[in-house]
Coordinates of C-alpha atoms and ligand atoms in Angstrom, one line a residue:
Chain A
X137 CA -11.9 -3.0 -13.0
X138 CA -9.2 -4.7 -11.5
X139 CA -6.6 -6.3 -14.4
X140 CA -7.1 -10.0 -14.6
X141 CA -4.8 -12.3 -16.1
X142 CA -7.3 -13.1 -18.5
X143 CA -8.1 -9.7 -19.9
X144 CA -4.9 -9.6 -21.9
X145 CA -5.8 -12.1 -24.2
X146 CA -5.0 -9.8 -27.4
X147 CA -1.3 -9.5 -26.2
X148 CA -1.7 -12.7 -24.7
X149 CA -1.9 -14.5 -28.2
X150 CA 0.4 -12.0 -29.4
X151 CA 3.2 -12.8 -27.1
X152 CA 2.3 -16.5 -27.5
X153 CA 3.1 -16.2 -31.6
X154 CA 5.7 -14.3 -30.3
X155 CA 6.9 -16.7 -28.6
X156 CA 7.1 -19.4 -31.2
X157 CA 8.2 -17.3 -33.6
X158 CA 10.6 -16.1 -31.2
X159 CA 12.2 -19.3 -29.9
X160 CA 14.3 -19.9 -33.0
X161 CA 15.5 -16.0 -33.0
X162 CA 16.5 -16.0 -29.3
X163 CA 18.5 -19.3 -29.1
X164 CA 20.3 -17.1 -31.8
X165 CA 22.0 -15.7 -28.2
X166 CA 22.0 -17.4 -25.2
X167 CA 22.4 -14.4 -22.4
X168 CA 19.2 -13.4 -24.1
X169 CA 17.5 -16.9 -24.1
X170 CA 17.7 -16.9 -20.6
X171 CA 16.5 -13.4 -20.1
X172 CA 13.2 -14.1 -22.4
X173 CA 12.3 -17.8 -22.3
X174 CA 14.3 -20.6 -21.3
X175 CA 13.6 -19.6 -17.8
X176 CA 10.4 -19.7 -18.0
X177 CA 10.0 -22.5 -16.2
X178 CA 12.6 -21.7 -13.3
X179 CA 10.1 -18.4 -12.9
X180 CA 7.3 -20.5 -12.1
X181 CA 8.8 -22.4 -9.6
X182 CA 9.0 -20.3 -6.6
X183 CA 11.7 -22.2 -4.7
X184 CA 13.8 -22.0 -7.8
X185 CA 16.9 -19.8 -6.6
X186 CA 19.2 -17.6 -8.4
X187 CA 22.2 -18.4 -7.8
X188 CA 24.7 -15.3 -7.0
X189 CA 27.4 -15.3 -4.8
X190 CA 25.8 -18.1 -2.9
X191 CA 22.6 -15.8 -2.8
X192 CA 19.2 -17.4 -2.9
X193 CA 16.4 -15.6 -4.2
X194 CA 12.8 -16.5 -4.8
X195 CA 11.3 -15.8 -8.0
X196 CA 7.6 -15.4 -6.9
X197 CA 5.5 -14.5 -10.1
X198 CA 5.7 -15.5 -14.2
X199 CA 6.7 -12.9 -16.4
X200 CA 3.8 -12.1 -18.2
X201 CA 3.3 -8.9 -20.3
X202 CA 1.7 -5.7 -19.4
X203 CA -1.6 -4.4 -21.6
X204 CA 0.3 -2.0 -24.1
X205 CA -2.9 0.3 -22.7
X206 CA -1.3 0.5 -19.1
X207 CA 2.2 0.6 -20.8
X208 CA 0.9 3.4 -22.7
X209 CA -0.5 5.5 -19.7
X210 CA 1.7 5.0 -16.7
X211 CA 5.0 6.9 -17.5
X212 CA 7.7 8.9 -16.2
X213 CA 8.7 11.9 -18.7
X214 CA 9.2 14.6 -16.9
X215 CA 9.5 16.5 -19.7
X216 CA 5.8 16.1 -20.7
X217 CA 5.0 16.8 -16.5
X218 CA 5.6 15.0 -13.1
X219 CA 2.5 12.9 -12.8
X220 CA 2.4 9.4 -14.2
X221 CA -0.3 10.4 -16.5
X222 CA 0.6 13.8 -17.2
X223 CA 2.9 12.4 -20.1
X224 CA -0.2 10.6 -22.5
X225 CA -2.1 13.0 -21.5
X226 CA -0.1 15.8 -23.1
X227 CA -0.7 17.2 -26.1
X228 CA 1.2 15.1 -29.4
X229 CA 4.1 18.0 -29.9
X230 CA 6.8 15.5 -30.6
X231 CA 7.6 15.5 -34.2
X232 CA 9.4 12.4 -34.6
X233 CA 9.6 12.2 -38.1
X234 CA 12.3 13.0 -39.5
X235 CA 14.4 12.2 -36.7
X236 CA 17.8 11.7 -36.6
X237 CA 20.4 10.0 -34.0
X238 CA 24.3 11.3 -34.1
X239 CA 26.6 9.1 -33.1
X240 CA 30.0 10.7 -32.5
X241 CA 32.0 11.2 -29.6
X242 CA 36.2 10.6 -29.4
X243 CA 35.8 6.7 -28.8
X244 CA 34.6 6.3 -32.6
X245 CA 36.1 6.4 -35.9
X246 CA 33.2 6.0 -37.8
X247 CA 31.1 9.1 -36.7
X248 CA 27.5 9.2 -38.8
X249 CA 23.9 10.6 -38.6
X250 CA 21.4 8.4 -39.0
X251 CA 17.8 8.8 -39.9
X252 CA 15.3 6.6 -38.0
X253 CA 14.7 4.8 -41.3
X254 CA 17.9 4.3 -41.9
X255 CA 18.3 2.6 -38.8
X256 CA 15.6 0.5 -39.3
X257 CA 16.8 -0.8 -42.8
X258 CA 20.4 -1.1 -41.7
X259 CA 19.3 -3.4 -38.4
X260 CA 17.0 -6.7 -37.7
X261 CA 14.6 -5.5 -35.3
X262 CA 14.1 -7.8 -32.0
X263 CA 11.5 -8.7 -29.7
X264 CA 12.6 -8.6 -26.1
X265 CA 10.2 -9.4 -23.6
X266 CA 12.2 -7.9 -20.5
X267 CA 11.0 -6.9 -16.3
X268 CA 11.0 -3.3 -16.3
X269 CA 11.7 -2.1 -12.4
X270 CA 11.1 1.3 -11.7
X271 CA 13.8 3.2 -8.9
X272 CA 10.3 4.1 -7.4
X273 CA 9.4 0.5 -6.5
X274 CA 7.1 -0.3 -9.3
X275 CA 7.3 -2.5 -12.1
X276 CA 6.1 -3.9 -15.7
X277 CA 7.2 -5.9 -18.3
X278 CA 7.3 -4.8 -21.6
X279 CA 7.7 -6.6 -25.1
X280 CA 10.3 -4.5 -26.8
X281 CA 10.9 -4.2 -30.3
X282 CA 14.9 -2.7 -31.1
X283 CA 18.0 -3.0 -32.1
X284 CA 21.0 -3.8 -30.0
X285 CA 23.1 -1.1 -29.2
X286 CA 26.1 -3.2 -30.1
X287 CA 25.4 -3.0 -33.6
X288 CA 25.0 0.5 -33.9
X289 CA 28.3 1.1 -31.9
X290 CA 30.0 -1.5 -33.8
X291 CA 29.1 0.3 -37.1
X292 CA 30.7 3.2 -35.6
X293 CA 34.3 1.9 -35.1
X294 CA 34.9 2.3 -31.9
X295 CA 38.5 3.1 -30.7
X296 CA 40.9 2.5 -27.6
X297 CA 39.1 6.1 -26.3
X298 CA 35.6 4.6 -25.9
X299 CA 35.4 4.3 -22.4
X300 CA 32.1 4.9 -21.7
X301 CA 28.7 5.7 -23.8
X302 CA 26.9 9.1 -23.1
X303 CA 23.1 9.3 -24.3
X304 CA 21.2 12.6 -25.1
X305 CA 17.3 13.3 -25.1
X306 CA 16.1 16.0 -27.8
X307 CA 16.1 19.2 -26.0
X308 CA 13.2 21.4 -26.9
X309 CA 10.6 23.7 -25.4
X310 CA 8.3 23.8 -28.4
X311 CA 8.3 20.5 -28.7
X312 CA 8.2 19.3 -24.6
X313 CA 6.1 21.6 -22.4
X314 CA 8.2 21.0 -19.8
X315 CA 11.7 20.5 -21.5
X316 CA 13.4 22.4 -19.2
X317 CA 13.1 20.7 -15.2
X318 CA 16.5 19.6 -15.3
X319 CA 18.0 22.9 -16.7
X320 CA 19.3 21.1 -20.0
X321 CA 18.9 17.5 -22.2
X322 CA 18.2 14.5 -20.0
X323 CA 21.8 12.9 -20.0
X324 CA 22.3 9.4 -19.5
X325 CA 25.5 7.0 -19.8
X326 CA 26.8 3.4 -19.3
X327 CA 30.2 2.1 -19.3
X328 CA 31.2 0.6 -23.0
X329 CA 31.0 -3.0 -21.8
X330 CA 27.7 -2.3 -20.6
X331 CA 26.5 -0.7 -23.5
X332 CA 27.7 -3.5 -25.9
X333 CA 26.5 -5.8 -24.1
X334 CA 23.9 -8.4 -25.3
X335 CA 20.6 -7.5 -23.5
X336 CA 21.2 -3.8 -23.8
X337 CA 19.1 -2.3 -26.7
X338 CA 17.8 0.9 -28.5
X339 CA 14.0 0.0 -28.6
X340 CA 12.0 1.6 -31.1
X341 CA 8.6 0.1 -30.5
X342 CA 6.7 -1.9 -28.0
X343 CA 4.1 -4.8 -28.8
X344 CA 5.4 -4.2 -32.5
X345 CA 3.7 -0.9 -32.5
X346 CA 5.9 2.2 -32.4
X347 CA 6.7 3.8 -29.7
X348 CA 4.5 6.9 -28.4
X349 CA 5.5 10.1 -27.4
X350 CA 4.7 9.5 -24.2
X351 CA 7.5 6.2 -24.2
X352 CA 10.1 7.5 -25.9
X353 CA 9.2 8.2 -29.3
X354 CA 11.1 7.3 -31.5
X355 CA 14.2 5.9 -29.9
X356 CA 15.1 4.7 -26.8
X357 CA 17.6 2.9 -24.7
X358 CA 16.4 -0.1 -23.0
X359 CA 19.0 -1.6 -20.1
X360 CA 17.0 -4.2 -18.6
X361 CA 19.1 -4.8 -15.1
X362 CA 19.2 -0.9 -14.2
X363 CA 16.5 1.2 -12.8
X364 CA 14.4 3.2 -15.6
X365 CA 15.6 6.6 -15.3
X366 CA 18.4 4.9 -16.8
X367 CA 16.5 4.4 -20.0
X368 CA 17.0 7.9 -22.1
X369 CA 14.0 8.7 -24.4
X370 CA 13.4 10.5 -27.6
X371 CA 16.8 10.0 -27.9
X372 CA 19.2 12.3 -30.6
X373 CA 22.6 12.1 -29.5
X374 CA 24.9 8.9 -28.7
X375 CA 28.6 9.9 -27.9
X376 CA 31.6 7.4 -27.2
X377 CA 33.5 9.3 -24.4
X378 CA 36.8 8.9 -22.1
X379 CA 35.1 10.4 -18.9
X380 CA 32.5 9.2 -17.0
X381 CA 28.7 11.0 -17.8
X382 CA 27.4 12.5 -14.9
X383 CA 23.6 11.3 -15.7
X384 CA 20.7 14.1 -15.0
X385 CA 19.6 12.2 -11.9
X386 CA 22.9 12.2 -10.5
X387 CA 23.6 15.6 -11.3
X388 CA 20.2 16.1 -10.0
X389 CA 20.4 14.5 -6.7
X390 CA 23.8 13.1 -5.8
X391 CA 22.5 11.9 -2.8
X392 CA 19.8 9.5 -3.7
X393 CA 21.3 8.7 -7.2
X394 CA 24.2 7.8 -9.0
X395 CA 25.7 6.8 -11.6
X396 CA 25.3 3.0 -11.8
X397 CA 21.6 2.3 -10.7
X398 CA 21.5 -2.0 -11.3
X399 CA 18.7 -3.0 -9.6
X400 CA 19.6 -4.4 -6.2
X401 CA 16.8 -5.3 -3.4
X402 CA 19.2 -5.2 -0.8
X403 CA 20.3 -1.4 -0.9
X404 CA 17.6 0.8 -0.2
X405 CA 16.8 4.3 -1.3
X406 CA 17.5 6.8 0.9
X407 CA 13.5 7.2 1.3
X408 CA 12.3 4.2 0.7
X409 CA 12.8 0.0 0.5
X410 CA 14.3 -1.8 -2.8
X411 CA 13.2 -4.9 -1.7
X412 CA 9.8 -5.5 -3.4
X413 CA 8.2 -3.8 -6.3
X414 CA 4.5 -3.3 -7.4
X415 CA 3.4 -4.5 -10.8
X416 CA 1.5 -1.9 -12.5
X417 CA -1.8 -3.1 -13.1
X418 CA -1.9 -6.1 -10.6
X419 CA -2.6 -6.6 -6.9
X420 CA 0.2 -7.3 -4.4
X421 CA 4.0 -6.8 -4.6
X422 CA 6.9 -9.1 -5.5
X423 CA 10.1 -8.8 -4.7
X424 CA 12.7 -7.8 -6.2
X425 CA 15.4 -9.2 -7.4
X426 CA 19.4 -8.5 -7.9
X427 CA 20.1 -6.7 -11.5
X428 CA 16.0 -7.3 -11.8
X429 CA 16.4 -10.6 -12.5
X430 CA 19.1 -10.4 -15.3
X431 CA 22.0 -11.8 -12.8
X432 CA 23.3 -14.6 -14.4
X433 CA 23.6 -12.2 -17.6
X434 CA 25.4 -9.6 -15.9
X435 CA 26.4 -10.0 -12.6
X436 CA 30.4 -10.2 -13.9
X437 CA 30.1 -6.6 -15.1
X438 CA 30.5 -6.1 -11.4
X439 CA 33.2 -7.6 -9.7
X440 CA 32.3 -6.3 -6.1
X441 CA 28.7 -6.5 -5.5
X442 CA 29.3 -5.3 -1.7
X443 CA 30.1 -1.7 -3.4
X444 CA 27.1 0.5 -3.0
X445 CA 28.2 2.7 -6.0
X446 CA 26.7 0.3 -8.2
X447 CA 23.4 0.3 -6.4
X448 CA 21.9 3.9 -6.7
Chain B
X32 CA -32.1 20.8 13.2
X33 CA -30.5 23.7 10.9
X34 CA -27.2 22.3 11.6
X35 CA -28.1 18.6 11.6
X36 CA -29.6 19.0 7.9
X37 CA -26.0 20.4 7.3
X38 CA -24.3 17.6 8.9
X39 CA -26.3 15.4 6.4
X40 CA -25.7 17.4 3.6
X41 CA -21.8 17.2 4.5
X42 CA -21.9 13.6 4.9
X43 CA -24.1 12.7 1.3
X44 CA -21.3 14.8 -0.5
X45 CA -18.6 13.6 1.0
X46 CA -19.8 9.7 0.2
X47 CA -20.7 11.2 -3.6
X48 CA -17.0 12.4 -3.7
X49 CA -15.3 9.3 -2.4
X50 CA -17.7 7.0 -4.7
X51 CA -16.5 9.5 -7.6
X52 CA -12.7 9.1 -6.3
X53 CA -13.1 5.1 -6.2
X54 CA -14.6 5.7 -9.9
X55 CA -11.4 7.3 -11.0
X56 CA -9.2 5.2 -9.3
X57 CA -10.8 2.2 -11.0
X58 CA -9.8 3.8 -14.5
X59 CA -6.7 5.0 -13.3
X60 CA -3.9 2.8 -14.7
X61 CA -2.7 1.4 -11.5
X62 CA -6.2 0.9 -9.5
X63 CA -4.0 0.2 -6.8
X64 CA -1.7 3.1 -6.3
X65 CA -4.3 5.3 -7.0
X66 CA -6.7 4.4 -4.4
X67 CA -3.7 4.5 -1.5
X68 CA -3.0 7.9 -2.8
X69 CA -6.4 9.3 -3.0
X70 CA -7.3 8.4 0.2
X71 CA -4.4 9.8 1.9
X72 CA -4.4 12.7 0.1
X73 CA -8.2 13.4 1.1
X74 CA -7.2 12.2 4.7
X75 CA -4.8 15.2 5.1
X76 CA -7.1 17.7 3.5
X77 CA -9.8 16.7 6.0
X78 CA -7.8 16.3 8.9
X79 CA -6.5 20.3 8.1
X80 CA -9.8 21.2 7.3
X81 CA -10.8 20.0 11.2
X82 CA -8.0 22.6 12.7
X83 CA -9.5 25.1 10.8
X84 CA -12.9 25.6 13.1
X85 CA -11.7 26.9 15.9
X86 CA -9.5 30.0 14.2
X87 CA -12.0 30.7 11.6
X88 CA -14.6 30.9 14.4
X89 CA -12.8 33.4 16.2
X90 CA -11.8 35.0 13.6
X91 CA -15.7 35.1 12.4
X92 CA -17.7 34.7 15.5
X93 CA -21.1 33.7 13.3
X94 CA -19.1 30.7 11.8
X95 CA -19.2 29.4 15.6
X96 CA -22.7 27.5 14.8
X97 CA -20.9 25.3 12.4
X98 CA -18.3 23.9 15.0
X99 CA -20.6 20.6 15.5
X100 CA -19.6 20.0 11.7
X101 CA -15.8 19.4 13.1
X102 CA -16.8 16.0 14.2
X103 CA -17.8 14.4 11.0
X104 CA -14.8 15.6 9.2
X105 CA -12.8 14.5 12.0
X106 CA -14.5 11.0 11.3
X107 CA -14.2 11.1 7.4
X108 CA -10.6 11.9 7.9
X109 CA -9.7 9.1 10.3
X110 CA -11.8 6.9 8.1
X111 CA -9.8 7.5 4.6
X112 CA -7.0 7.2 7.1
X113 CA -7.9 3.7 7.4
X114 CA -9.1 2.8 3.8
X115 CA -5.8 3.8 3.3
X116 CA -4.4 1.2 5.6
X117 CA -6.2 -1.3 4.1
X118 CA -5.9 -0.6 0.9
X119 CA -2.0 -1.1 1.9
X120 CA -2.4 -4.6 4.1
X121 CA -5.1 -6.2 1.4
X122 CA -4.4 -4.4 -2.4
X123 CA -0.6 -3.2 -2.5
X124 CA 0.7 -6.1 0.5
X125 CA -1.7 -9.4 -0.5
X126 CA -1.7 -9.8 3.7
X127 CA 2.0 -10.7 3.3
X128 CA 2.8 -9.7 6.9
X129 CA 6.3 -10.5 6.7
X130 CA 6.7 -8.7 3.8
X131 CA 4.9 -5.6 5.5
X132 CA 7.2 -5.8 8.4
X133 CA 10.1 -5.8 5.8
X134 CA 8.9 -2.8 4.3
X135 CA 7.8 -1.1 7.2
X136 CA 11.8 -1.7 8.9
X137 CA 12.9 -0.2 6.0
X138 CA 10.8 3.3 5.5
X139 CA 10.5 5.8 8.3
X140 CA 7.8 7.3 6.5
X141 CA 5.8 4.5 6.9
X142 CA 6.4 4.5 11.1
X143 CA 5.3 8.2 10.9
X144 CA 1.9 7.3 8.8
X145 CA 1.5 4.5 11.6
X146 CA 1.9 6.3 14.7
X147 CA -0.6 9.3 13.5
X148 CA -3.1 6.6 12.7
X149 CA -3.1 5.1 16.2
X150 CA -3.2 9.1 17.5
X151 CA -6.2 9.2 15.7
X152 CA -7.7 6.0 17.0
X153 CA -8.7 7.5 20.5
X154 CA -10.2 10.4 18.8
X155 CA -12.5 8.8 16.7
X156 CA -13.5 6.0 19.5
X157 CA -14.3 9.7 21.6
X158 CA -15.8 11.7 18.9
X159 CA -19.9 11.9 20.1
X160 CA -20.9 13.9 22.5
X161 CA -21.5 11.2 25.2
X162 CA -17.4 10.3 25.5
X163 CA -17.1 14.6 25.8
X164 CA -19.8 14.4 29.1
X165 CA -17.6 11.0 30.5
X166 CA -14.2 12.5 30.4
X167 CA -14.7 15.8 31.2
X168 CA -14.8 19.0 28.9
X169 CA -11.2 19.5 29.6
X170 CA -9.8 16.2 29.4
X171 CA -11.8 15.8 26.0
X172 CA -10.1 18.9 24.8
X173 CA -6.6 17.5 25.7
X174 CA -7.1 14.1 24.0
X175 CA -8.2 15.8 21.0
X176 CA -5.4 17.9 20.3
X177 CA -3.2 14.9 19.8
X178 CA -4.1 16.4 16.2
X179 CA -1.4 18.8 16.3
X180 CA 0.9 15.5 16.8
X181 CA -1.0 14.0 14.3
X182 CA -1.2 16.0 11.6
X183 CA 2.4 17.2 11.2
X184 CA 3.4 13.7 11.3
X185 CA 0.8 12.8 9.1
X186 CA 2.5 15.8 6.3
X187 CA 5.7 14.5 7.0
X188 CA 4.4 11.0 6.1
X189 CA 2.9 12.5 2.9
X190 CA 6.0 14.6 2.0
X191 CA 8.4 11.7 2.7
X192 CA 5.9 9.5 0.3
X193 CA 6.4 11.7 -2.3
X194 CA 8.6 10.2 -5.1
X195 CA 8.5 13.5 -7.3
X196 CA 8.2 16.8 -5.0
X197 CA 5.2 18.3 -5.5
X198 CA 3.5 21.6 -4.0
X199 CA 0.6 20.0 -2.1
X200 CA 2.3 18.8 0.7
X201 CA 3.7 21.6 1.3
X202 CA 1.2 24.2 1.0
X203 CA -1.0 22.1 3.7
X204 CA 2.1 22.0 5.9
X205 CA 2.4 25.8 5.4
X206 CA -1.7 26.5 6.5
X207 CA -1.1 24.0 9.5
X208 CA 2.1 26.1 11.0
X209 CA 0.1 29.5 10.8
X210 CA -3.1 27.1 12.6
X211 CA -0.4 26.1 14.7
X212 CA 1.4 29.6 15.6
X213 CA -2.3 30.6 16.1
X214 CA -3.6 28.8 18.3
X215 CA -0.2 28.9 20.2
X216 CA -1.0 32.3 20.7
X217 CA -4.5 32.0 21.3
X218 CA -3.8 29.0 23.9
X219 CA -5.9 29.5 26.7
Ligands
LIG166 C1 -3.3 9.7 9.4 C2 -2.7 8.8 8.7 C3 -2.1 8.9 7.3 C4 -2.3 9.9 6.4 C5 -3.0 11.3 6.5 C6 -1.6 9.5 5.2 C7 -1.5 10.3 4.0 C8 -0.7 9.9 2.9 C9 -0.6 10.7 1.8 C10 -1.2 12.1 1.5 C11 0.2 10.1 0.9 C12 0.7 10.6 -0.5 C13 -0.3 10.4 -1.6 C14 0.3 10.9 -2.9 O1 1.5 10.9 -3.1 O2 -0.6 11.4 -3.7 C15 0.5 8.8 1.5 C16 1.3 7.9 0.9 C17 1.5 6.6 1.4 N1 1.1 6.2 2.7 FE1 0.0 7.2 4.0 N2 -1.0 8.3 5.4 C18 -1.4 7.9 6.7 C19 -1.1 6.7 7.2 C20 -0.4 5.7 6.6 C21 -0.3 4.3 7.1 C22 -0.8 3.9 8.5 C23 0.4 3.6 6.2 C24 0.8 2.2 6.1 C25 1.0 1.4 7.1 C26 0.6 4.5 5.1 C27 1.3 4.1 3.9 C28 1.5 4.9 2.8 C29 2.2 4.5 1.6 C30 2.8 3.1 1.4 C31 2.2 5.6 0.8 C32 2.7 5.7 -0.6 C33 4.2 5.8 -0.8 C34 4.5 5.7 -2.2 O3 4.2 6.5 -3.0 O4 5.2 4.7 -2.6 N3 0.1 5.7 5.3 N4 -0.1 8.8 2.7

């Protein structure tokens, strides 16, 4: 059956005690606060605009969460296979426990190898209820559980050197059926500021349950402005670098992807229009909007937002 | 009356398989995608499927009994092409014409999946055997090979729709170019 609002009540009440429990944690930070409730009430009002360079755009739908069942079944991993449900549908060959994360590279001082656990005792976990916008035109919103990348690279020492941040995915045939369909590790990368900044996260769960093979397991990054192939899964390697990563889907296919990929309604794919998305598990389309929403947050990460690099 | 029955037969599975595709689609995880797809997909199948009568009949003269059957999967076909449509204008676009016209400026695909629709149209309104008397054996035939327009723009559509590259596509657009170098040289 179609997904009514009102089918979601378990995550419903969840995000509601979320919410409340959640208010105190996120006034913590304000880019946050804005990104997760205080404009709550701006996203119900469709006329509300946001502002940008004297931009208007209309905010046409609440955020409310996705079922974690839909989250769970509707996924791009191509190294579990190409179709959306080819990745839960795979056998569980992800052994994610132990798993470590190396950060290194020859932006830090304070290279280390951390065990999942270790992660997880070192960091507060956070609840982040962020719009997840596909580069395909399709959307969710997902509750995140994580722990800002910041403070992970600030417990590296960075240095002078760290220019940019270069992510790795666990590279394995016996573990992914279908490891190999870029001819290596799924690489992805963001420039330092990016990476340190607020919103930007290494998720490790979602609804408070952990993440499944099939989202990531057990690490991921979560950039909440970009398109998702910018969010590396299963992640094993984080390197500060001098040089600019050249990403998988870049490497892939220079033409319809870069380096950058912020969400932007206004520069189309090569194939097909930015300017309004589907939400998984809803009728209709919405549009979308600049940096998927996250604008006021991050818009002065890019100085020239006439510069198409920083669109695809 | 043997080929009739068939005709029947045809039409029952084909409304068993569609009522089992809607099923699916239903549990699929986006209903909405899902349906669009599926009936595109099974759109293109049929529509290939129709080309295939008149080579396999001359290739098997006995199969030439079942060219009556061509018309009803010319219908199914141009009537998943149209579920398709409106599962686009009412589930994915909410009737949000402007919106649709947005879209539509923006994805050449989307031209492509429009104009082999309307090539259909006149086909389908000409299908039964009455239309064939009114216009003439020969001008029937004419009209109805606007499927070799339609049908290669139709693929294109589908390969062009394709966010992730798969094989189908292009295995149907491989059978209609050897249907297509066929019956180019078996024009009469
Ligand atoms: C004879 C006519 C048509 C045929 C045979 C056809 C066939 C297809 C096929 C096979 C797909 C791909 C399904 C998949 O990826 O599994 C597709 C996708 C699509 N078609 Fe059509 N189509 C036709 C006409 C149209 C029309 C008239 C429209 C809209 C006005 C349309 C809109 C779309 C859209 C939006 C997609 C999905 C693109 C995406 O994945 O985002 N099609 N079509």
């Amino acid at each position: 059956m179609p997904v009514k609002s009102s089918d979601i009540t378990p995550q419903a009440l969840f995000m509601q005690r979320r919410r409340m429990l959640g208010l105190g944690l996120a006034s913590l930070s304000l880019p946050l606060a804005s990104g997760l409730f205080a404009d709550e009430e701006e996203l119900l009002d469709p006329d509300a605009p946001l502002s940008l360079g004297g931009q208007a755009v209309a905010v046409n739908k609440p955020i409310t969460a996705t079922r974690l069942d839909i989250i769970n079944s509707y996924n791009n991993y191509y190294e579990f296979g190409f179709g959306k449900e080819d990745p839960s549908q795979a056998p569980k060959t992800l052994i994610t426990s132990p798993w470590s994360v190396t950060v290194g590279g020859v932006g830090v001082d304070n290279p280390g190898i951390y065990d999942i656990a270790d992660l997880h005792a070192e960091h507060d976990i956070e609840n982040r209820l962020y719009r997840f916008r596909c580069v395909e035109a399709w959307s969710m919103v997902v509750p995140w559980n994580g722990i800002p990348l910041a403070a992970i690279i600030k417990a590296a020492k960075p240095n002078s050197k760290a220019k940019y941040v270069r992510f790795e995915t666990l590279y394995d045939d016996k573990q992914m059926p279908n490891a190999n369909w870029a001819g290596g590790p799924y690489i992805e990368g963001l420039t330092i500021a990016e990476a340190v900044h607020p919103l930007t996260l290494m998720a490790t769960g979602i609804y408070d349950e952990p993440l499944q093979q099939q989202t990531g397991a057990p690490i991921r990054l979560v950039v909440p402005w970009k398109y998702g192939f910018k969010y590396a899964k299963s992640i094993v390697r984080i390197d500060l670098v001098e040089e600019m990563p050249r990403n998988t889907w870049w490497r892939q296919n220079p033409q319809e992807y870069g380096f950058y990929a912020n969400v932007n309604p206004k520069f189309n794919h090569p194939r097909w229009s930015q300017a309004s998305e589907r939400v998984v598990g809803s009728f209709g389309r919405q549009k979308t909007l600049i940096f998927n929403g996250y604008a006021d947050d991050v818009a002065y990460l890019y100085p020239d937002l006439s510069d198409r690099r920083y669109f695809y | 009356m043997q080929i009739k029955r068939l005709a029947r037969l045809f039409n029952v599975l084909l409304l068993v398989f569609v009522v089992w595709q809607f099923e699916l689609s239903l549990k699929a995880p986006d209903t909405v995608t899902e349906l669009r797809d599926m009936s595109g997909r099974m759109a293109s199948y049929l529509l290939l499927l129709s080309l295939l009568f008149t080579p396999a009949s001359h290739l098997w003269p006995s199969l030439r009994v079942y060219v009556p059957l061509r018309r009803y999967v010319g219908l199914w076909a141009f009537t998943m092409a149209l579920v398709h449509l409106l599962v686009w204008v009412s589930l994915e676009f909410n009737f949000d014409w402007l919106l649709m016209w947005q879209e539509t400026t923006d994805n050449l695909f989307i031209w492509m999946g429009l104009i082999a629709l309307l090539l259909l149209l006149p086909m389908a309104l000409t299908s039964n055997r009455k239309s064939s008397g009114r216009l003439g054996y020969r001008r029937w035939q004419a009209l109805h090979s606007l499927t070799y327009v339609a049908l290669p723009l139709a693929l294109g559509h589908y390969l062009m729709a394709q966010k992730v590259a798969t094989g189908e596509p292009v295995v149907l657009l491989v059978v209609l170019v050897l249907v297509m170098i066929w019956r180019f040289k078996h024009a009469r």
